[in-house]
Coordinates of C-alpha atoms in Angstrom, one line a residue:
M1 CA 35.8 152.8 -0.6
N2 CA 37.1 153.9 2.6
N3 CA 34.8 154.1 5.6
A4 CA 36.3 156.9 7.8
R5 CA 35.7 154.9 10.8
Q6 CA 37.5 151.7 9.4
P7 CA 41.0 151.6 8.4
I8 CA 41.5 150.3 4.9
T9 CA 42.3 146.5 4.7
I10 CA 45.5 145.8 2.6
A11 CA 47.3 142.5 1.9
V12 CA 51.0 142.7 0.9
L13 CA 51.9 139.7 -1.0
L14 CA 55.5 138.3 -1.2
Q15 CA 56.9 135.4 -2.8
D16 CA 58.8 134.2 0.4
L17 CA 60.8 135.7 3.4
E18 CA 64.4 134.9 2.2
F19 CA 67.1 137.7 2.4
G20 CA 66.4 140.2 -0.1
G21 CA 66.1 143.9 -0.4
T22 CA 62.2 143.7 -1.5
Q23 CA 61.5 141.8 1.5
Q24 CA 63.3 144.2 3.7
Y25 CA 61.2 146.9 2.1
A26 CA 57.7 145.2 2.7
L27 CA 58.7 144.4 6.4
R28 CA 59.6 148.1 6.9
L29 CA 56.5 149.3 5.5
L30 CA 54.2 146.8 7.3
K31 CA 56.0 147.7 10.6
H32 CA 55.6 151.5 10.3
M33 CA 52.1 151.7 8.6
D34 CA 49.7 153.9 10.2
R35 CA 47.1 151.5 11.9
A36 CA 44.4 154.2 11.9
K37 CA 44.6 154.4 8.2
F38 CA 45.4 150.8 7.3
S39 CA 44.8 147.3 8.4
P40 CA 47.6 145.3 6.8
E41 CA 48.4 141.6 6.5
L42 CA 51.4 139.8 5.0
W43 CA 50.8 137.0 2.6
V44 CA 53.7 134.8 1.3
L45 CA 53.5 132.1 -1.4
R46 CA 56.0 129.5 -0.3
G47 CA 58.8 128.5 2.1
G48 CA 62.0 130.4 3.0
D49 CA 62.1 131.8 6.7
D50 CA 65.4 133.9 6.7
M51 CA 63.4 136.9 7.7
A52 CA 60.4 135.2 9.6
A53 CA 61.6 136.7 12.8
L54 CA 61.7 140.3 11.5
A55 CA 58.2 139.5 10.0
A56 CA 56.9 138.7 13.4
E57 CA 58.2 142.0 14.6
T58 CA 56.0 143.8 12.3
G59 CA 53.0 142.9 14.3
V60 CA 50.7 142.0 11.3
N61 CA 49.1 138.8 10.7
V62 CA 51.3 136.4 8.4
V63 CA 49.4 134.0 6.1
R64 CA 51.7 131.5 4.7
F65 CA 50.3 129.5 1.7
S66 CA 52.6 126.9 1.4
D67 CA 56.0 125.7 3.1
A68 CA 57.2 124.1 -0.2
K69 CA 60.6 125.3 -1.7
T70 CA 58.8 126.5 -4.8
V71 CA 55.5 128.1 -5.5
T72 CA 53.1 125.3 -6.1
P73 CA 49.6 125.1 -7.7
F74 CA 48.3 124.5 -4.1
A75 CA 49.8 127.8 -2.9
L76 CA 48.2 129.6 -6.0
A77 CA 44.8 127.8 -5.2
H78 CA 45.0 128.8 -1.6
L79 CA 45.7 132.5 -2.6
A80 CA 42.8 132.6 -5.0
W81 CA 40.5 131.2 -2.1
R82 CA 41.8 133.6 0.2
L83 CA 41.3 136.6 -2.1
F84 CA 37.7 135.5 -2.8
R85 CA 37.0 134.8 0.8
S86 CA 38.4 138.0 2.6
R87 CA 38.6 140.4 -0.4
P88 CA 41.0 143.0 0.8
Q89 CA 40.6 146.6 -0.2
I90 CA 44.2 146.8 -1.5
L91 CA 46.4 144.0 -2.9
Y92 CA 50.0 145.0 -2.9
T93 CA 52.0 142.6 -5.0
L94 CA 55.8 142.3 -4.6
T95 CA 58.5 140.2 -6.3
V96 CA 58.0 138.5 -9.6
V97 CA 55.6 135.5 -9.1
P98 CA 53.2 137.6 -7.0
N99 CA 53.2 140.4 -9.7
I100 CA 52.1 137.7 -12.1
W101 CA 49.6 135.5 -10.3
G102 CA 48.5 138.1 -7.8
R103 CA 47.3 140.3 -10.2
L104 CA 45.6 137.8 -12.5
L105 CA 43.8 136.3 -9.5
G106 CA 43.2 139.6 -7.8
T107 CA 41.4 140.8 -10.9
L108 CA 39.5 137.5 -11.0
A109 CA 38.4 138.0 -7.3
R110 CA 37.5 141.5 -8.2
V111 CA 39.9 143.0 -5.5
P112 CA 38.9 146.8 -5.7
V113 CA 42.6 148.1 -5.9
I114 CA 45.8 146.4 -7.1
V115 CA 49.1 147.9 -6.4
S116 CA 52.2 146.3 -7.8
G117 CA 55.9 147.0 -6.7
Y118 CA 58.4 146.8 -9.7
R119 CA 61.9 146.6 -8.2
S120 CA 64.0 144.6 -10.9
L121 CA 65.3 145.9 -14.4
F122 CA 64.3 142.8 -16.0
P123 CA 60.7 142.3 -17.3
R124 CA 60.3 139.0 -16.0
Q125 CA 56.7 139.4 -14.9
W126 CA 54.9 139.9 -18.3
E127 CA 54.6 143.6 -17.3
R128 CA 53.9 144.5 -21.0
L129 CA 50.7 142.4 -20.8
L130 CA 49.9 142.7 -17.0
W131 CA 50.4 146.5 -16.1
R132 CA 46.9 147.4 -16.9
L133 CA 45.7 145.3 -14.1
S134 CA 47.5 147.6 -11.5
D135 CA 46.0 150.6 -10.3
K136 CA 49.2 151.9 -9.5
I137 CA 52.7 150.8 -10.0
I138 CA 55.6 151.7 -7.3
C139 CA 59.2 151.8 -8.5
N140 CA 62.2 152.5 -6.4
A141 CA 64.1 154.2 -9.0
D142 CA 63.7 156.8 -11.8
A143 CA 65.7 154.5 -14.0
L144 CA 63.2 151.7 -13.6
K145 CA 60.4 154.1 -14.4
E146 CA 62.2 155.2 -17.6
I147 CA 62.6 151.5 -18.7
M148 CA 58.9 150.7 -18.1
V149 CA 57.7 153.6 -20.0
R150 CA 60.2 153.2 -22.9
Q151 CA 60.6 149.4 -23.3
L152 CA 57.1 148.0 -21.8
A153 CA 54.8 151.0 -22.9
V154 CA 53.5 151.5 -19.5
A155 CA 51.4 154.7 -18.8
P156 CA 53.8 157.0 -17.0
E157 CA 50.8 158.5 -14.8
R158 CA 50.3 154.9 -13.5
I159 CA 53.9 154.9 -12.0
A160 CA 55.0 156.4 -8.6
V161 CA 58.7 156.5 -7.8
I162 CA 59.5 156.2 -4.1
P163 CA 63.0 155.6 -3.2
N164 CA 64.3 152.8 -0.9
S165 CA 64.8 153.7 2.9
V166 CA 66.9 152.4 5.7
D167 CA 66.6 152.7 9.4
T168 CA 69.4 155.3 10.2
D169 CA 69.5 154.6 14.0
H170 CA 69.7 150.9 13.4
F171 CA 72.7 151.4 10.7
R172 CA 74.4 154.1 12.4
P173 CA 78.3 154.2 12.1
E174 CA 80.4 152.8 15.1
P175 CA 84.1 154.0 14.5
A176 CA 85.3 151.7 17.3
A177 CA 84.2 148.6 15.3
K178 CA 86.5 149.3 12.5
A179 CA 88.6 146.4 11.7
A180 CA 92.4 147.0 12.0
Q181 CA 93.4 145.8 8.7
P182 CA 91.9 147.2 5.3
T183 CA 88.6 145.4 4.9
V184 CA 86.0 145.3 2.1
V185 CA 82.6 143.7 2.3
F186 CA 80.0 142.8 -0.5
V187 CA 76.5 141.8 0.9
G188 CA 74.1 140.3 -1.6
R189 CA 72.8 137.3 -3.6
L190 CA 75.2 135.5 -5.6
V191 CA 73.4 135.8 -8.8
A192 CA 74.2 136.9 -12.3
E193 CA 72.9 140.3 -11.8
K194 CA 75.3 141.0 -9.1
D195 CA 78.0 139.7 -11.4
P196 CA 79.7 137.9 -8.5
M197 CA 82.5 136.2 -10.5
N198 CA 84.1 139.6 -11.5
L199 CA 83.5 140.9 -8.1
L200 CA 85.7 138.0 -6.8
E201 CA 88.3 138.7 -9.5
A202 CA 88.3 142.5 -8.4
F203 CA 89.0 141.1 -4.9
R204 CA 91.8 139.0 -6.1
L205 CA 93.4 141.8 -8.0
A206 CA 93.1 144.1 -5.0
A207 CA 94.5 141.3 -2.5
Q208 CA 97.7 141.3 -4.8
R209 CA 98.2 144.9 -4.2
L210 CA 97.4 144.7 -0.6
P211 CA 98.3 141.5 0.9
R212 CA 97.0 142.6 4.4
A213 CA 93.4 143.4 3.1
Q214 CA 90.5 141.2 3.9
F215 CA 87.7 140.8 1.6
E216 CA 84.3 139.3 2.7
I217 CA 81.5 138.2 0.3
I218 CA 78.3 137.6 2.3
G219 CA 75.3 135.8 0.7
G220 CA 74.3 132.7 -0.9
G221 CA 73.3 131.8 -4.5
P222 CA 73.9 129.7 -7.6
F223 CA 77.3 131.2 -8.0
Q224 CA 78.7 130.1 -4.6
P225 CA 80.1 126.6 -5.7
E226 CA 82.1 128.2 -8.7
M227 CA 83.4 131.0 -6.3
E228 CA 84.4 128.6 -3.7
A229 CA 86.4 126.5 -6.2
R230 CA 88.0 129.8 -7.6
I231 CA 89.0 130.8 -4.0
R232 CA 90.7 127.4 -3.4
A233 CA 92.4 127.3 -6.9
C234 CA 94.0 130.5 -6.2
S235 CA 94.7 129.9 -2.6
L236 CA 92.8 132.9 -1.6
E237 CA 91.4 131.5 1.6
S238 CA 93.3 133.8 3.8
S239 CA 92.3 136.9 2.2
I240 CA 88.9 136.2 0.6
K241 CA 86.0 134.8 2.9
L242 CA 82.8 133.5 1.4
L243 CA 80.3 133.9 4.2
P244 CA 76.7 132.9 4.3
A245 CA 73.7 135.3 4.4
I246 CA 73.0 136.8 7.8
A247 CA 70.1 138.5 9.2
D248 CA 71.9 141.3 10.8
I249 CA 74.5 142.8 8.4
R250 CA 75.6 145.5 11.0
P251 CA 78.7 144.0 12.5
A252 CA 80.0 143.4 8.8
L253 CA 79.3 146.9 7.8
R254 CA 80.8 148.5 10.8
K255 CA 84.1 146.5 10.6
A256 CA 84.5 147.1 6.9
W257 CA 86.4 150.1 5.4
V258 CA 84.7 150.2 2.1
F259 CA 81.6 148.6 0.4
A260 CA 82.0 147.0 -2.9
L261 CA 79.1 146.0 -5.5
A262 CA 80.2 144.7 -9.1
S263 CA 76.6 144.4 -10.3
A264 CA 75.8 144.0 -14.1
S265 CA 72.4 145.3 -13.6
E266 CA 70.4 146.8 -10.7
A267 CA 67.4 148.9 -9.7
S268 CA 68.0 150.4 -6.5
P269 CA 69.8 148.1 -4.1
N270 CA 69.0 148.5 -0.4
V271 CA 72.4 147.4 0.8
I272 CA 74.0 150.5 -0.6
I273 CA 71.8 152.7 1.3
E274 CA 72.5 150.7 4.4
A275 CA 76.2 150.9 3.9
M276 CA 76.0 154.6 3.4
A277 CA 74.0 155.1 6.6
A278 CA 76.8 152.9 8.4
G279 CA 79.3 155.5 7.1
L280 CA 80.9 153.7 4.6
P281 CA 82.2 154.8 1.0
V282 CA 81.0 152.7 -1.7
V283 CA 82.6 151.4 -4.8
A284 CA 80.1 150.3 -7.3
T285 CA 79.1 149.9 -11.0
H286 CA 77.5 152.6 -13.0
V287 CA 74.2 150.7 -13.9
G288 CA 70.5 151.2 -13.3
G289 CA 69.5 153.2 -10.2
I290 CA 72.8 153.1 -8.7
P291 CA 73.9 156.5 -9.8
E292 CA 70.7 157.9 -8.0
L293 CA 72.1 156.5 -4.8
V294 CA 75.8 157.2 -5.0
E295 CA 77.1 160.5 -5.8
D296 CA 80.1 159.7 -7.6
G297 CA 83.3 161.3 -6.2
T298 CA 81.2 162.5 -3.1
T299 CA 79.7 159.6 -1.5
G300 CA 81.6 156.9 -3.4
L301 CA 83.2 156.0 -6.7
L302 CA 81.6 154.5 -9.7
V303 CA 83.1 152.5 -12.4
E304 CA 81.9 150.7 -15.6
P305 CA 80.5 147.2 -15.2
G306 CA 82.5 144.1 -16.3
N307 CA 85.8 145.6 -15.6
P308 CA 87.2 144.0 -12.5
A309 CA 90.7 145.4 -13.0
R310 CA 89.2 149.0 -12.7
L311 CA 87.1 148.0 -9.8
A312 CA 90.0 146.6 -7.9
E313 CA 92.0 149.8 -8.8
T314 CA 89.5 151.9 -7.4
I315 CA 89.0 149.9 -4.2
V316 CA 92.7 150.0 -3.7
A317 CA 92.7 153.7 -4.1
L318 CA 90.1 154.1 -1.2
L319 CA 91.5 151.7 1.1
T320 CA 95.1 153.7 0.8
D321 CA 93.4 157.0 1.6
E322 CA 91.9 157.4 5.1
E323 CA 90.9 161.1 4.5
R324 CA 88.8 160.4 1.5
R325 CA 87.2 157.4 3.0
R326 CA 86.2 159.4 5.8
T327 CA 84.8 162.3 4.1
M328 CA 82.9 160.1 1.6
G329 CA 81.5 157.9 4.4
E330 CA 80.2 161.2 6.2
K331 CA 78.7 162.5 3.1
G332 CA 77.1 159.2 2.3
R333 CA 75.3 159.2 5.7
E334 CA 74.1 162.7 5.2
R335 CA 72.5 161.8 1.9
V336 CA 70.7 158.9 3.5
L337 CA 69.5 161.0 6.2
A338 CA 68.2 163.6 3.8
R339 CA 66.6 161.3 1.4
H340 CA 66.0 157.6 2.4
S341 CA 64.5 157.7 6.0
I342 CA 61.7 155.2 6.7
Q343 CA 59.3 157.8 7.6
T344 CA 59.6 159.4 4.2
M345 CA 59.2 156.2 2.6
V346 CA 56.1 155.2 4.6
S347 CA 54.5 158.4 4.2
Q348 CA 54.9 158.6 0.4
T349 CA 53.8 155.0 0.0
E350 CA 50.7 155.6 2.2
Q351 CA 49.8 158.6 0.1
V352 CA 50.0 156.4 -3.0
L353 CA 47.9 153.8 -1.5
L354 CA 45.4 156.2 -0.4
E355 CA 45.0 157.9 -3.8
A356 CA 44.6 154.6 -5.3
A357 CA 41.9 153.6 -3.1
R358 CA 39.8 156.8 -3.4
P359 CA 36.4 155.8 -5.2

């Protein structure tokens, strides 16, 4: 398929450019892809511009099919037209709706190679039916591959596991930026998978033990109104701050003492790698691919999900042990440098794409 003189044309299809780990992954990949091997474009199905500036920095052509808040029939029709008209050599679908409609329409348009990214533990994209339309599926965690093989009957040879990456220079530690008072931060969408209400309860319990401590919850989502009401009802406004999503989370990570995550389910959250790159110890739940990222007792501490009391106890233990925090933070950054560099992720992804594109 690939003419040695011409780079492979590839369209990376996203649902939107809202804040999210998958969007970050796609933009990092696009920015660093070898232009001698690939000629990439970014296709987006709907509105949501949180990361539009970062998309522009990739230097690739961005094609927006609709500015609506939801994926509309018009956007899907536009996608179909674009596929038939330009017929990229590779279509790489990411996020739920693109993984459904991108594969269906790409198959109808006879796109030569379809690669799908699967980065969620929930089979919300008809994977049991649609995986055969993908020449290759890229996962970000072994736990996710195991679920796909065991529960969704996906052929294991069809799946490649490529861990998430982070710009380790961008997220380097800044010891001078640490807050004077104990500070814990969470960054992520306030959705059921993240179990934000149990996170809030853990923060409430920890605040009772350490009245000087500050807790920041950064991100928006459907649980936000309920969380705001709970904070007011418990008179916790001075201790727990609910803050909107931000494009640059480095200042929040650099001033924090601990990063916390209470997820009920996860694949391989980017934000954990970013926190570790910034030198933060991580307190998180033992679910999904998190144990592949956080070495319990070495780079952070893992607790069972759905237990805010235990989560609070673990957070307090780290906040009151400076030496342990420092050691875990250093070990965490070393682990990220060794396993999660952007260069490694891009090289591995390019190899999968090149192999999939071979005639």
